[in-house]
Amino acid sequence: MTAVAAGAVADALRAARELAQPAFTTVFDEEFVARLGLGDGPLAGLPFAVKDNLDVAGVPTTAACPTRTRPAAAHATAVARLLAAGAVPVAKTNMDQFATGLVGTRTPYGACHSVFSAAHVSGGSSSGSAVAVAAGVVPLALGTDTAGSGRVPAAFNGLVGFKPSRGVVPNTGLLPASPALDCITTFTRTVAEAAAAFTVLAGPDPSDPYSRALPVSPPPGVAQRMRVIGVPSTPLELDPPHAEAWAAALRHAGTVARLVPVDVEPFLAAARLLYGSALLAERLAAFGAELEVDGPHLDRTVRSVVLGARRFSAADAYAGLTELQRLRARAMPAFVGVDALLLPVTPGHPTLAEVAAEPVAANARLGTFTNMVNLLDLCAVAVPAGARPDGLPFGVQLLAPAFADHPLLELAGRWCGERDAQTGGPAERTLLAVAGAHLTGQPRNRDLVELGGRLHCRARTGPGYRMYLVPGPFPRPGLVSGDGPADGVELEVWDVPAFAVDALRPSIAAPLTLGPLELDDGRTVLGFVAEPQAADPTQDITGWGSWRAYLDGGCNLF
């Protein structure tokens, strides 16, 4: 770890210990962090926090239940992937017990509140993870989202909360709430940071029966660039401050895409099924045994809600599934005419006192617009949408069909005004030339594909480029313009979303960099090039004509 990265981790550990509200169940010490064996990857030195229903080896996974004291034997897959990418875990975060709640108050470790108001709830169940990022302790935190737990706290704390398609980020090492619906999510300040984390986290895991691979290309009907947003065709029932902020959000939406009215009632009806039908019994099956013996270690509301599912029969469960299918058939045709659906994340932002007075009703209302997303197999991203008149943050969510993750992130980036660093214009797509490990079939090509890249063309550099072997943990080629051959060096040009450029930058170690690269047809595009100091004559491999040819010539680097 570099001195700068080590300093960032030390600062995060110190900030976690000093945070005034109970965002953390465990803050790691420097010795524990040093033993983790961190990788040297695209997120090297990035501090992150972990919701306490995800395993970190050697640390109990409490799920906000203090009697769960046995240390985890292994890291959750999501945690292990961040570690392998060089990110550094600094703490486990507080949550609604057993991930059952959208408020952030159902925990024996103390209720969290919004960083914008000590009187208002933080949102849950991933309360501590959202607070950790919003308070500036870490730039990235893992949460989970079964019914909105990754989006509600993001909205209440002014963050980006990305909920991928079900199964794309494996749930191995997650204490389940509803195994068929659980999704591991991220909290970040920017969409680009969410996209960078998603690149590391996504990918199938055979040990997770619900794991799914993200297709190389989105399914038919999912646009690479989303230009049409569906908005509710009838007024929504929102608290007055939320209604005013929603009106402003709709005006902003019209500057991002074309708006089309959509009947959202089938979506909202599906949301009511999650806790209002026998579908609730999945939570009883998942962790009901943990609630059998009552005691001060259990949250009374969580216990009552989940054990209440005993009233349902198997016939009730099948009736609920049949109703869900009926509502899905009514809801999903909306995406024939629109790329994504825009909704508020919640109808309002309750205070801690309001939740204490009506713990079930207040929580249920927060799920009005979020509960159906996993039931209907959608991906979603919560994004900031300004402030309410009282100064509290307001958040909206963009929803799209399964496996539209990358186009949805690109749309979210445009919503947030994240701009292409090269042109200063709205984030769109760009051409990126690659000549080494990002080539088709090479180890890092997956990075481009999972960021939404498409092979644009096979090409060669313009005349004069030389290729040098760049030493390091993973030897790679570096292209330097100079006195190379007239026919150039073989490469590929990829068409990638512009946010992918920012997502890739952390993985590029000197002397490699991104800069202008001339092609054999005279065009200049962004490409992987090397700084002049990489031009070591003893490492010149230009004669091979391409990185693949060099590898095929007997050099087995991978």
XYZ file of N, CA and C in Angstrom, residues 92-343:
756
model
N -17.468 -2.694 10.257
C -18.788 -3.279 9.990
C -19.823 -2.245 10.418
N -20.932 -2.157 9.687
C -21.878 -1.066 9.911
C -23.191 -1.531 10.523
N -23.791 -0.631 11.278
C -25.064 -0.839 11.949
C -26.180 -1.011 10.916
N -27.284 -1.608 11.323
C -28.353 -1.933 10.381
C -29.632 -2.251 11.140
N -30.753 -2.218 10.436
C -31.975 -2.760 11.008
C -31.802 -4.266 11.153
N -32.182 -4.774 12.321
C -31.889 -6.165 12.669
C -32.389 -7.137 11.599
N -31.496 -8.055 11.228
C -31.770 -9.070 10.207
C -32.272 -8.443 8.903
N -31.810 -7.211 8.645
C -32.128 -6.502 7.402
C -33.627 -6.404 7.165
N -34.376 -6.227 8.251
C -35.831 -6.123 8.156
C -36.252 -4.747 8.654
N -36.293 -3.796 7.750
C -36.669 -2.432 8.086
C -36.124 -1.459 7.077
N -36.780 -0.326 6.955
C -36.339 0.740 6.066
C -36.077 2.032 6.837
N -35.912 1.910 8.158
C -35.850 3.103 8.988
C -34.487 3.360 9.620
N -33.739 2.299 9.977
C -32.457 2.482 10.644
C -32.567 2.600 12.148
N -33.725 2.263 12.702
C -33.945 2.362 14.147
C -34.109 1.001 14.815
N -34.235 -0.065 14.052
C -34.517 -1.393 14.606
C -33.213 -2.122 14.937
N -32.488 -1.576 15.882
C -31.182 -2.123 16.215
C -30.866 -1.889 17.681
N -30.298 -2.874 18.371
C -29.911 -2.668 19.765
C -28.652 -1.813 19.913
N -27.987 -1.500 18.805
C -26.765 -0.698 18.877
C -27.041 0.805 18.829
N -28.313 1.187 18.767
C -28.659 2.595 18.725
C -29.101 3.020 17.339
N -30.131 3.863 17.274
C -30.685 4.303 15.994
C -29.759 5.301 15.319
N -29.602 5.141 14.008
C -28.889 6.134 13.207
C -29.862 7.230 12.771
N -29.324 8.382 12.453
C -30.143 9.465 11.910
C -29.487 9.995 10.636
N -30.253 10.703 9.846
C -29.716 11.330 8.640
C -28.586 12.278 9.015
N -27.552 12.318 8.184
C -26.464 13.254 8.466
C -26.922 14.701 8.287
N -28.090 14.895 7.700
C -28.617 16.246 7.495
C -29.523 16.703 8.640
N -29.934 15.780 9.499
C -30.847 16.145 10.587
C -30.818 15.077 11.662
N -30.495 15.481 12.888
C -30.490 14.536 14.009
C -31.895 14.098 14.381
N -32.917 14.795 13.890
C -34.298 14.454 14.226
C -34.913 13.463 13.248
N -34.300 13.264 12.082
C -34.897 12.439 11.032
C -34.122 11.132 10.862
N -34.859 10.082 10.512
C -34.239 8.760 10.387
C -33.212 8.751 9.257
N -32.274 7.835 9.384
C -31.243 7.654 8.360
C -31.747 6.831 7.188
N -32.853 6.102 7.401
C -33.247 5.077 6.442
C -32.515 3.788 6.748
N -33.093 2.673 6.344
C -32.482 1.374 6.612
C -32.827 0.411 5.494
N -32.464 -0.846 5.598
C -31.775 -1.377 6.751
C -30.269 -1.073 6.746
N -29.759 -0.590 5.610
C -28.320 -0.329 5.492
C -27.966 1.043 6.057
N -28.449 1.319 7.258
C -28.326 2.654 7.832
C -26.883 3.074 8.032
N -26.101 2.232 8.717
C -24.721 2.598 9.022
C -23.868 2.774 7.786
N -24.110 1.969 6.757
C -23.317 2.085 5.534
C -23.541 3.430 4.867
N -24.804 3.878 4.839
C -25.092 5.180 4.235
C -24.477 6.307 5.047
N -24.621 6.240 6.359
C -24.066 7.289 7.214
C -22.551 7.340 7.080
N -21.905 6.167 6.983
C -20.443 6.126 6.881
C -19.949 6.880 5.657
N -20.654 6.755 4.534
C -20.250 7.460 3.317
C -20.654 8.926 3.389
N -21.885 9.180 3.823
C -22.372 10.563 3.857
C -21.585 11.418 4.843
N -21.087 10.804 5.925
C -20.297 11.546 6.912
C -18.849 11.703 6.493
N -18.463 11.116 5.360
C -17.107 11.267 4.850
C -16.101 10.320 5.462
N -16.571 9.291 6.181
C -15.634 8.338 6.784
C -14.985 7.476 5.705
N -15.785 6.986 4.755
C -15.298 6.155 3.653
C -15.963 6.620 2.363
N -15.327 6.383 1.214
C -15.963 6.741 -0.056
C -16.876 5.645 -0.607
N -16.803 4.442 -0.011
C -17.572 3.297 -0.518
C -18.027 2.458 0.664
N -19.286 2.016 0.625
C -19.776 1.079 1.636
C -20.694 0.074 0.959
N -20.621 -1.164 1.444
C -21.524 -2.207 0.978
C -22.783 -2.205 1.831
N -23.914 -2.361 1.157
C -25.179 -2.551 1.835
C -25.906 -3.708 1.193
N -27.153 -3.881 1.560
C -28.008 -4.838 0.858
C -29.341 -4.165 0.587
N -30.050 -4.688 -0.386
C -31.330 -4.116 -0.796
C -32.247 -5.249 -1.202
N -33.182 -5.587 -0.310
C -34.204 -6.585 -0.590
C -35.522 -5.908 -0.917
N -35.802 -4.833 -0.184
C -37.059 -4.110 -0.365
C -36.844 -2.609 -0.524
N -35.593 -2.187 -0.614
C -35.285 -0.771 -0.719
C -34.184 -0.338 0.224
N -33.578 -1.291 0.913
C -32.611 -0.967 1.957
C -31.325 -0.341 1.455
N -31.071 -0.392 0.167
C -29.920 0.298 -0.390
C -30.274 1.637 -1.002
N -31.559 1.877 -1.214
C -31.986 3.109 -1.868
C -32.561 4.127 -0.891
N -33.330 3.663 0.084
C -33.919 4.593 1.054
C -32.842 5.344 1.840
N -31.858 4.653 2.454
C -30.830 5.429 3.171
C -29.968 6.285 2.247
N -29.816 5.879 0.997
C -29.098 6.740 0.050
C -29.865 8.038 -0.152
N -31.180 7.948 -0.330
C -31.989 9.144 -0.548
C -31.990 10.050 0.673
N -32.001 9.459 1.867
C -32.077 10.257 3.088
C -30.732 10.853 3.494
N -29.678 10.494 2.755
C -28.349 11.017 3.088
C -27.633 11.618 1.887
N -28.362 11.842 0.787
C -27.802 12.547 -0.359
C -26.766 11.769 -1.132
N -26.963 10.440 -1.280
C -25.958 9.574 -1.899
C -26.495 8.891 -3.152
N -25.577 8.230 -3.856
C -25.909 7.310 -4.940
C -25.988 5.911 -4.336
N -27.134 5.276 -4.491
C -27.319 3.911 -4.005
C -27.651 3.005 -5.175
N -26.697 2.144 -5.562
C -26.883 1.313 -6.757
C -27.275 -0.099 -6.358
N -28.436 -0.547 -6.848
C -28.913 -1.912 -6.650
C -28.841 -2.660 -7.967
N -27.846 -3.526 -8.132
C -27.712 -4.236 -9.408
C -28.858 -5.217 -9.637
N -28.877 -5.795 -10.824
C -29.813 -6.871 -11.111
C -29.576 -8.020 -10.138
N -30.650 -8.695 -9.766
C -30.539 -9.799 -8.818
C -29.497 -10.812 -9.270
N -28.636 -11.223 -8.359
C -27.700 -12.299 -8.615
C -26.437 -11.908 -9.333
N -26.359 -10.714 -9.879
C -25.166 -10.312 -10.621
C -23.976 -10.129 -9.676
N -24.254 -9.615 -8.482
C -23.251 -9.607 -7.413
C -23.610 -10.763 -6.481
N -22.772 -11.782 -6.376
C -23.154 -12.988 -5.623
C -23.403 -12.692 -4.143
N -24.329 -13.470 -3.558
C -24.691 -13.315 -2.164
C -23.975 -14.294 -1.234
N -22.995 -15.007 -1.727
C -22.240 -15.920 -0.866
C -21.636 -15.134 0.292
N -21.883 -15.609 1.509
C -21.379 -14.911 2.682
C -22.298 -13.831 3.195
N -23.516 -13.749 2.657
C -24.536 -12.826 3.145
C -25.515 -13.602 4.016
N -25.780 -13.116 5.223
C -26.838 -13.698 6.045
C -28.165 -13.299 5.410
N -28.933 -14.255 4.902
C -30.068 -13.881 4.058
C -31.234 -13.290 4.846
N -31.953 -12.414 4.170
C -33.249 -11.939 4.643
C -34.334 -12.624 3.821
N -34.263 -12.462 2.507
C -35.124 -13.178 1.554
C -34.216 -13.643 0.431
N -33.728 -14.882 0.472
C -32.657 -15.304 -0.433
C -32.934 -15.081 -1.916
N -34.181 -15.213 -2.333
C -34.496 -15.044 -3.746
C -34.494 -13.584 -4.176
N -34.505 -12.665 -3.199
C -34.629 -11.243 -3.511
C -33.438 -10.411 -3.071
N -32.624 -10.912 -2.163
C -31.523 -10.127 -1.613
C -30.550 -9.681 -2.698
N -30.108 -8.438 -2.614
C -29.091 -7.893 -3.516
C -28.056 -7.130 -2.702
N -26.787 -7.360 -2.982
C -25.711 -6.573 -2.384
C -25.565 -5.285 -3.184
N -25.492 -4.173 -2.487
C -25.522 -2.856 -3.128
C -24.342 -2.013 -2.667
N -24.207 -0.853 -3.281
C -23.134 0.068 -2.911
C -23.694 1.442 -2.591
N -22.980 2.133 -1.705
C -23.218 3.544 -1.418
C -21.965 4.311 -1.811
N -22.126 5.336 -2.611
C -21.022 6.185 -3.043
C -21.541 7.607 -3.175
N -20.611 8.523 -3.401
C -21.010 9.914 -3.634
C -21.267 10.186 -5.108
N -20.669 9.403 -5.998
C -20.817 9.637 -7.432
C -21.197 8.351 -8.148
N -21.771 8.508 -9.320
C -22.116 7.356 -10.146
C -20.845 6.673 -10.654
N -19.830 7.457 -10.992
C -18.579 6.865 -11.477
C -17.974 5.936 -10.426
N -18.054 6.323 -9.156
C -17.537 5.454 -8.099
C -18.372 4.182 -7.987
N -19.684 4.303 -8.147
C -20.542 3.121 -8.121
C -20.210 2.178 -9.269
N -19.979 2.739 -10.459
C -19.645 1.923 -11.622
C -18.307 1.212 -11.426
N -17.334 1.897 -10.844
C -16.026 1.277 -10.609
C -16.144 0.120 -9.635
N -16.930 0.292 -8.573
C -17.122 -0.792 -7.610
C -17.879 -1.955 -8.242
N -18.887 -1.646 -9.062
C -19.680 -2.695 -9.702
C -18.822 -3.554 -10.613
N -17.881 -2.945 -11.293
C -16.986 -3.697 -12.166
C -16.231 -4.770 -11.380
N -15.853 -4.443 -10.171
C -15.122 -5.388 -9.324
C -16.061 -6.436 -8.730
N -17.252 -6.031 -8.342
C -18.150 -6.907 -7.596
C -18.903 -7.894 -8.483
N -19.192 -7.530 -9.717
C -20.063 -8.349 -10.564
C -19.336 -9.578 -11.077
N -20.094 -10.640 -11.233
C -19.555 -11.877 -11.790
C -20.139 -13.074 -11.072
N -20.422 -14.149 -11.779
C -21.098 -15.296 -11.165
C -20.234 -16.004 -10.127
N -20.900 -16.710 -9.239
C -20.248 -17.496 -8.196
C -21.031 -18.805 -8.068
N -20.437 -19.940 -8.419
C -21.177 -21.210 -8.403
C -21.662 -21.615 -7.017
N -21.099 -21.028 -5.970
C -21.544 -21.383 -4.620
C -22.821 -20.656 -4.219
N -23.279 -19.716 -5.030
C -24.533 -19.005 -4.777
C -25.578 -19.515 -5.760
N -26.616 -20.216 -5.280
C -27.605 -20.781 -6.214
C -28.406 -19.737 -6.962
N -28.387 -18.493 -6.493
C -29.121 -17.423 -7.170
C -28.209 -16.556 -8.040
N -26.947 -16.919 -8.140
C -25.998 -16.127 -8.911
C -26.323 -16.188 -10.401
N -26.146 -15.043 -11.071
C -26.354 -14.964 -12.520
C -25.233 -14.137 -13.134
N -24.853 -14.501 -14.338
C -23.840 -13.734 -15.055
C -24.501 -12.575 -15.782
N -23.844 -11.436 -15.744
C -24.318 -10.289 -16.512
C -24.000 -10.546 -17.983
N -24.987 -10.534 -18.862
C -24.713 -10.813 -20.280
C -23.721 -9.817 -20.874
N -23.010 -10.271 -21.891
C -22.056 -9.390 -22.566
C -22.761 -8.162 -23.113
N -23.933 -8.364 -23.681
C -24.745 -7.246 -24.178
C -26.084 -7.267 -23.463
N -26.684 -6.107 -23.212
C -28.002 -6.080 -22.571
C -29.032 -6.848 -23.383
N -30.086 -7.316 -22.744
C -31.128 -8.063 -23.457
C -31.775 -7.223 -24.551
N -32.421 -7.869 -25.506
C -33.153 -7.121 -26.536
C -34.151 -6.160 -25.893
N -34.205 -4.977 -26.445
C -35.112 -3.971 -25.916
C -34.474 -3.021 -24.928
N -33.296 -3.365 -24.423
C -32.583 -2.471 -23.505
C -31.599 -1.644 -24.318
N -31.788 -0.337 -24.317
C -30.951 0.553 -25.119
C -29.592 0.742 -24.479
N -28.532 0.811 -25.290
C -27.201 1.113 -24.777
C -27.167 2.535 -24.211
N -27.882 3.417 -24.815
C -27.982 4.796 -24.307
C -29.451 5.103 -24.080
N -29.819 5.328 -22.844
C -31.220 5.515 -22.483
C -31.624 6.975 -22.707
N -32.642 7.157 -23.537
C -33.070 8.503 -23.907
C -34.528 8.785 -23.581
N -35.276 7.761 -23.117
C -36.706 7.928 -22.827
C -36.978 7.439 -21.403
N -37.541 8.299 -20.575
C -37.835 7.974 -19.188
C -39.340 7.972 -18.982
N -39.849 6.917 -18.366
C -41.254 6.856 -17.991
C -41.481 7.528 -16.651
N -42.523 8.316 -16.558
C -42.883 8.997 -15.315
C -44.350 8.700 -15.011
N -44.747 8.726 -13.747
C -46.129 8.380 -13.399
C -47.150 9.246 -14.131
N -48.179 8.591 -14.638
C -49.204 9.307 -15.408
C -50.230 9.970 -14.511
N -50.246 9.595 -13.222
C -51.175 10.203 -12.271
C -50.388 10.708 -11.066
N -50.924 11.671 -10.336
C -50.192 12.215 -9.181
C -49.917 11.147 -8.128
N -48.801 11.290 -7.454
C -48.409 10.379 -6.388
C -48.769 10.989 -5.039
N -49.019 10.128 -4.066
C -49.313 10.590 -2.711
C -48.000 10.821 -1.969
N -47.609 12.080 -1.882
C -46.346 12.453 -1.265
C -46.586 13.490 -0.177
N -45.732 13.477 0.843
C -45.765 14.556 1.821
C -45.482 15.874 1.108
N -46.064 16.998 1.573
C -45.899 18.271 0.850
C -44.448 18.646 0.532
N -43.481 18.523 1.463
C -42.103 18.871 1.077
C -41.552 17.950 -0.007
N -41.941 16.671 0.058
C -41.521 15.730 -0.979
C -42.168 16.071 -2.319
N -43.435 16.465 -2.295
C -44.151 16.786 -3.531
C -43.488 17.955 -4.251
N -43.063 18.949 -3.494
C -42.407 20.097 -4.111
C -41.070 19.690 -4.728
N -40.315 18.861 -4.013
C -39.032 18.405 -4.543
C -39.228 17.491 -5.756
N -40.296 16.687 -5.741
C -40.596 15.802 -6.873
C -40.926 16.615 -8.130
N -41.664 17.694 -7.969
C -41.973 18.548 -9.118
C -40.699 19.107 -9.736
N -39.758 19.514 -8.889
C -38.482 20.010 -9.406
C -37.698 18.897 -10.085
N -37.775 17.686 -9.539
C -37.072 16.559 -10.143
C -37.633 16.232 -11.526
N -38.930 16.335 -11.682
C -39.530 16.098 -12.998
C -39.061 17.128 -14.015
N -38.925 18.360 -13.571
C -38.417 19.392 -14.492
C -36.986 19.055 -14.913
N -36.187 18.603 -13.967
C -34.808 18.228 -14.308
C -34.800 17.021 -15.245
N -35.699 16.069 -15.004
C -35.748 14.875 -15.850
C -35.956 15.244 -17.310
N -36.740 16.278 -17.559
C -36.984 16.705 -18.927
C -35.758 17.248 -19.620
N -34.737 17.624 -18.862
C -33.482 18.076 -19.468
C -32.528 16.917 -19.744
N -32.839 15.744 -19.179
C -31.965 14.577 -19.314
C -32.458 13.644 -20.411
N -33.770 13.511 -20.550
C -34.343 12.566 -21.507
C -35.750 13.017 -21.876
N -36.308 12.340 -22.864
C -37.708 12.571 -23.211
C -38.579 11.829 -22.215
N -39.643 12.485 -21.717
C -40.503 11.896 -20.693
C -41.787 11.359 -21.318
N -42.186 10.163 -20.859
C -43.401 9.514 -21.357
C -44.237 9.081 -20.151
N -45.524 9.405 -20.094
C -46.346 8.985 -18.956
C -46.556 7.473 -18.935
N -46.506 6.907 -17.735
C -46.632 5.458 -17.547
C -47.589 5.198 -16.388
N -48.449 4.187 -16.536
C -49.311 3.757 -15.433
C -48.460 2.945 -14.454
N -48.210 3.504 -13.271
C -47.340 2.825 -12.309
C -48.121 2.008 -11.294
N -49.447 1.971 -11.377
C -50.216 1.240 -10.375
C -49.836 -0.249 -10.292
N -49.592 -0.954 -11.419
C -49.172 -2.356 -11.263
C -47.862 -2.495 -10.491
N -46.968 -1.541 -10.638
C -45.717 -1.574 -9.881
C -46.000 -1.392 -8.383
N -46.855 -0.436 -8.059
C -47.142 -0.162 -6.660
C -47.936 -1.293 -6.019
N -48.800 -1.937 -6.800
C -49.542 -3.088 -6.285
C -48.595 -4.251 -5.991
N -47.626 -4.441 -6.848
C -46.635 -5.493 -6.592
C -45.845 -5.185 -5.322
N -45.559 -3.909 -5.087
C -44.830 -3.532 -3.873
C -45.598 -3.924 -2.623
N -46.911 -3.822 -2.662
C -47.714 -4.137 -1.476
C -47.715 -5.624 -1.151
N -47.364 -6.463 -2.122
C -47.351 -7.904 -1.887
C -46.220 -8.335 -0.958
N -45.126 -7.590 -0.922
C -43.929 -8.080 -0.234
C -44.196 -8.356 1.239
N -44.883 -7.431 1.898
C -45.212 -7.644 3.309
C -46.699 -7.915 3.519
N -47.514 -7.741 2.491
C -48.952 -7.907 2.643
C -49.486 -9.216 2.130
N -48.599 -10.164 1.854
C -49.025 -11.476 1.369
C -48.104 -12.541 1.951
N -48.328 -13.770 1.549
C -47.510 -14.879 2.051
C -46.075 -14.818 1.551
N -45.750 -13.873 0.662
C -44.352 -13.726 0.252
C -43.470 -13.362 1.447
N -44.080 -12.821 2.495
C -43.344 -12.525 3.720
C -42.748 -13.784 4.335
N -43.332 -14.935 4.045
C -42.878 -16.179 4.663
C -41.450 -16.539 4.271
N -40.920 -15.950 3.200
C -39.527 -16.253 2.861
C -38.588 -15.770 3.966
N -38.913 -14.663 4.612
C -38.092 -14.207 5.739
C -38.198 -15.177 6.916
N -39.389 -15.688 7.148
C -39.567 -16.670 8.221
C -38.711 -17.898 7.957
N -38.684 -18.350 6.697
C -37.866 -19.512 6.355
C -36.383 -19.204 6.454
N -35.994 -17.977 6.136
C -34.574 -17.625 6.080
C -33.953 -17.489 7.463
N -34.634 -16.799 8.374
C -34.003 -16.556 9.681
C -34.994 -16.607 10.844
N -36.168 -17.173 10.618
C -37.163 -17.242 11.682
C -36.675 -17.982 12.916
N -35.809 -18.981 12.731
C -35.293 -19.735 13.877
C -34.521 -18.835 14.838
N -33.920 -17.760 14.295
C -33.156 -16.833 15.143
C -34.075 -16.034 16.073
N -35.369 -16.041 15.784
C -36.311 -15.213 16.527
C -37.163 -15.999 17.505
N -37.007 -17.321 17.522
C -37.888 -18.156 18.325
C -37.777 -17.841 19.813
N -36.565 -17.762 20.317
C -36.361 -17.494 21.740
C -36.283 -15.990 21.944
N -37.296 -15.430 22.594
C -37.361 -13.982 22.769
C -36.342 -13.522 23.815
N -36.040 -12.235 23.771
C -35.097 -11.685 24.728
C -34.729 -10.273 24.355
N -33.951 -9.612 25.191
C -33.580 -8.211 24.924
C -32.681 -8.040 23.718
N -32.128 -9.149 23.202
C -31.263 -9.065 22.027
C -32.059 -8.891 20.741
N -33.370 -9.084 20.790
C -34.196 -9.018 19.585
C -34.993 -7.719 19.537
N -35.133 -7.187 18.327
C -35.999 -6.033 18.108
C -37.449 -6.521 18.084
N -38.286 -5.902 18.882
C -39.662 -6.376 19.023
C -40.432 -6.296 17.717
N -40.218 -5.221 16.965
C -40.956 -5.061 15.712
C -40.532 -6.091 14.691
N -39.224 -6.313 14.545
C -38.740 -7.320 13.600
C -39.308 -8.684 13.959
N -39.262 -9.041 15.234
C -39.762 -10.352 15.658
C -41.248 -10.489 15.359
N -42.012 -9.454 15.664
C -43.448 -9.516 15.436
C -43.788 -9.636 13.958
N -43.120 -8.850 13.131
C -43.421 -8.858 11.691
C -43.087 -10.211 11.074
N -41.906 -10.724 11.375
C -41.466 -11.956 10.715
C -42.212 -13.174 11.246
N -42.351 -13.300 12.552
C -43.076 -14.453 13.085
C -44.553 -14.389 12.727
N -45.040 -13.196 12.382
C -46.420 -13.076 11.929
C -46.690 -13.837 10.642
N -45.639 -14.190 9.921
C -45.809 -14.952 8.681
C -46.262 -16.378 8.939
N -46.272 -16.812 10.207
C -46.770 -18.156 10.526
C -48.235 -18.335 10.138
N -48.943 -17.242 10.009
C -50.368 -17.330 9.693
C -50.632 -17.773 8.267
N -49.609 -17.740 7.421
C -49.805 -18.086 6.012
C -49.595 -19.581 5.777
N -50.319 -20.104 4.806
C -50.176 -21.500 4.396
C -49.397 -21.587 3.093
N -49.053 -22.812 2.696
C -48.408 -23.016 1.405
C -49.325 -22.568 0.276
N -50.621 -22.801 0.444
C -51.576 -22.350 -0.579
C -51.556 -20.828 -0.697
N -51.415 -20.136 0.454
C -51.323 -18.675 0.415
C -50.081 -18.225 -0.348
N -48.982 -18.944 -0.163
C -47.747 -18.577 -0.860
C -47.919 -18.692 -2.366
N -48.535 -19.775 -2.813
C -48.739 -19.921 -4.256
C -49.721 -18.884 -4.785
N -50.701 -18.516 -3.982
C -51.620 -17.461 -4.414
C -50.876 -16.143 -4.559
N -49.956 -15.878 -3.645
C -49.163 -14.660 -3.741
C -48.285 -14.648 -4.976
N -47.674 -15.782 -5.291
C -46.829 -15.867 -6.483
C -47.651 -15.698 -7.754
N -48.859 -16.235 -7.760
C -49.733 -16.084 -8.923
C -50.123 -14.623 -9.111
N -50.430 -13.937 -8.017
C -50.780 -12.522 -8.111
C -49.588 -11.702 -8.585
N -48.404 -12.067 -8.116
C -47.199 -11.367 -8.573
C -47.020 -11.536 -10.074
N -47.228 -12.722 -10.591
C -47.108 -12.949 -12.032
C -48.132 -12.121 -12.805
N -49.350 -12.022 -12.265
C -50.376 -11.217 -12.921
C -49.957 -9.752 -12.978
N -49.418 -9.257 -11.874
C -48.988 -7.857 -11.841
C -47.756 -7.627 -12.705
N -46.868 -8.608 -12.762
C -45.690 -8.479 -13.630
C -46.124 -8.360 -15.084
N -47.125 -9.152 -15.486
C -47.616 -9.091 -16.866
C -48.211 -7.726 -17.185
N -48.746 -7.039 -16.184
C -49.296 -5.705 -16.401
C -48.215 -4.629 -16.358
N -47.197 -4.828 -15.513
C -46.210 -3.774 -15.292
C -45.129 -3.735 -16.368
N -44.585 -4.880 -16.733
C -43.379 -4.900 -17.561
C -43.562 -4.367 -18.976
N -44.754 -4.447 -19.579
C -44.906 -3.815 -20.907
C -44.589 -2.326 -20.915
N -44.549 -1.686 -19.754
C -44.181 -0.274 -19.722
C -42.808 -0.046 -20.325
N -41.930 -1.038 -20.218
C -40.571 -0.872 -20.712
C -40.452 -1.112 -22.220
N -41.557 -1.416 -22.867
C -41.520 -1.494 -24.331
C -41.334 -0.103 -24.922
N -41.921 0.889 -24.280
C -41.867 2.240 -24.826
C -40.923 3.179 -24.113
N -40.352 2.755 -22.983
C -39.429 3.617 -22.250
C -38.178 2.819 -21.885
N -37.107 3.535 -21.659
C -35.856 2.892 -21.271
C -35.778 2.649 -19.773
N -36.276 3.588 -18.977
C -36.199 3.503 -17.527
C -37.420 4.197 -16.934
N -37.735 3.828 -15.714
C -38.857 4.414 -14.998
C -38.310 5.287 -13.874
N -38.874 6.471 -13.714
C -38.465 7.398 -12.665
C -39.534 7.460 -11.589
N -39.111 7.263 -10.330
C -39.999 7.379 -9.183
C -39.254 8.050 -8.035
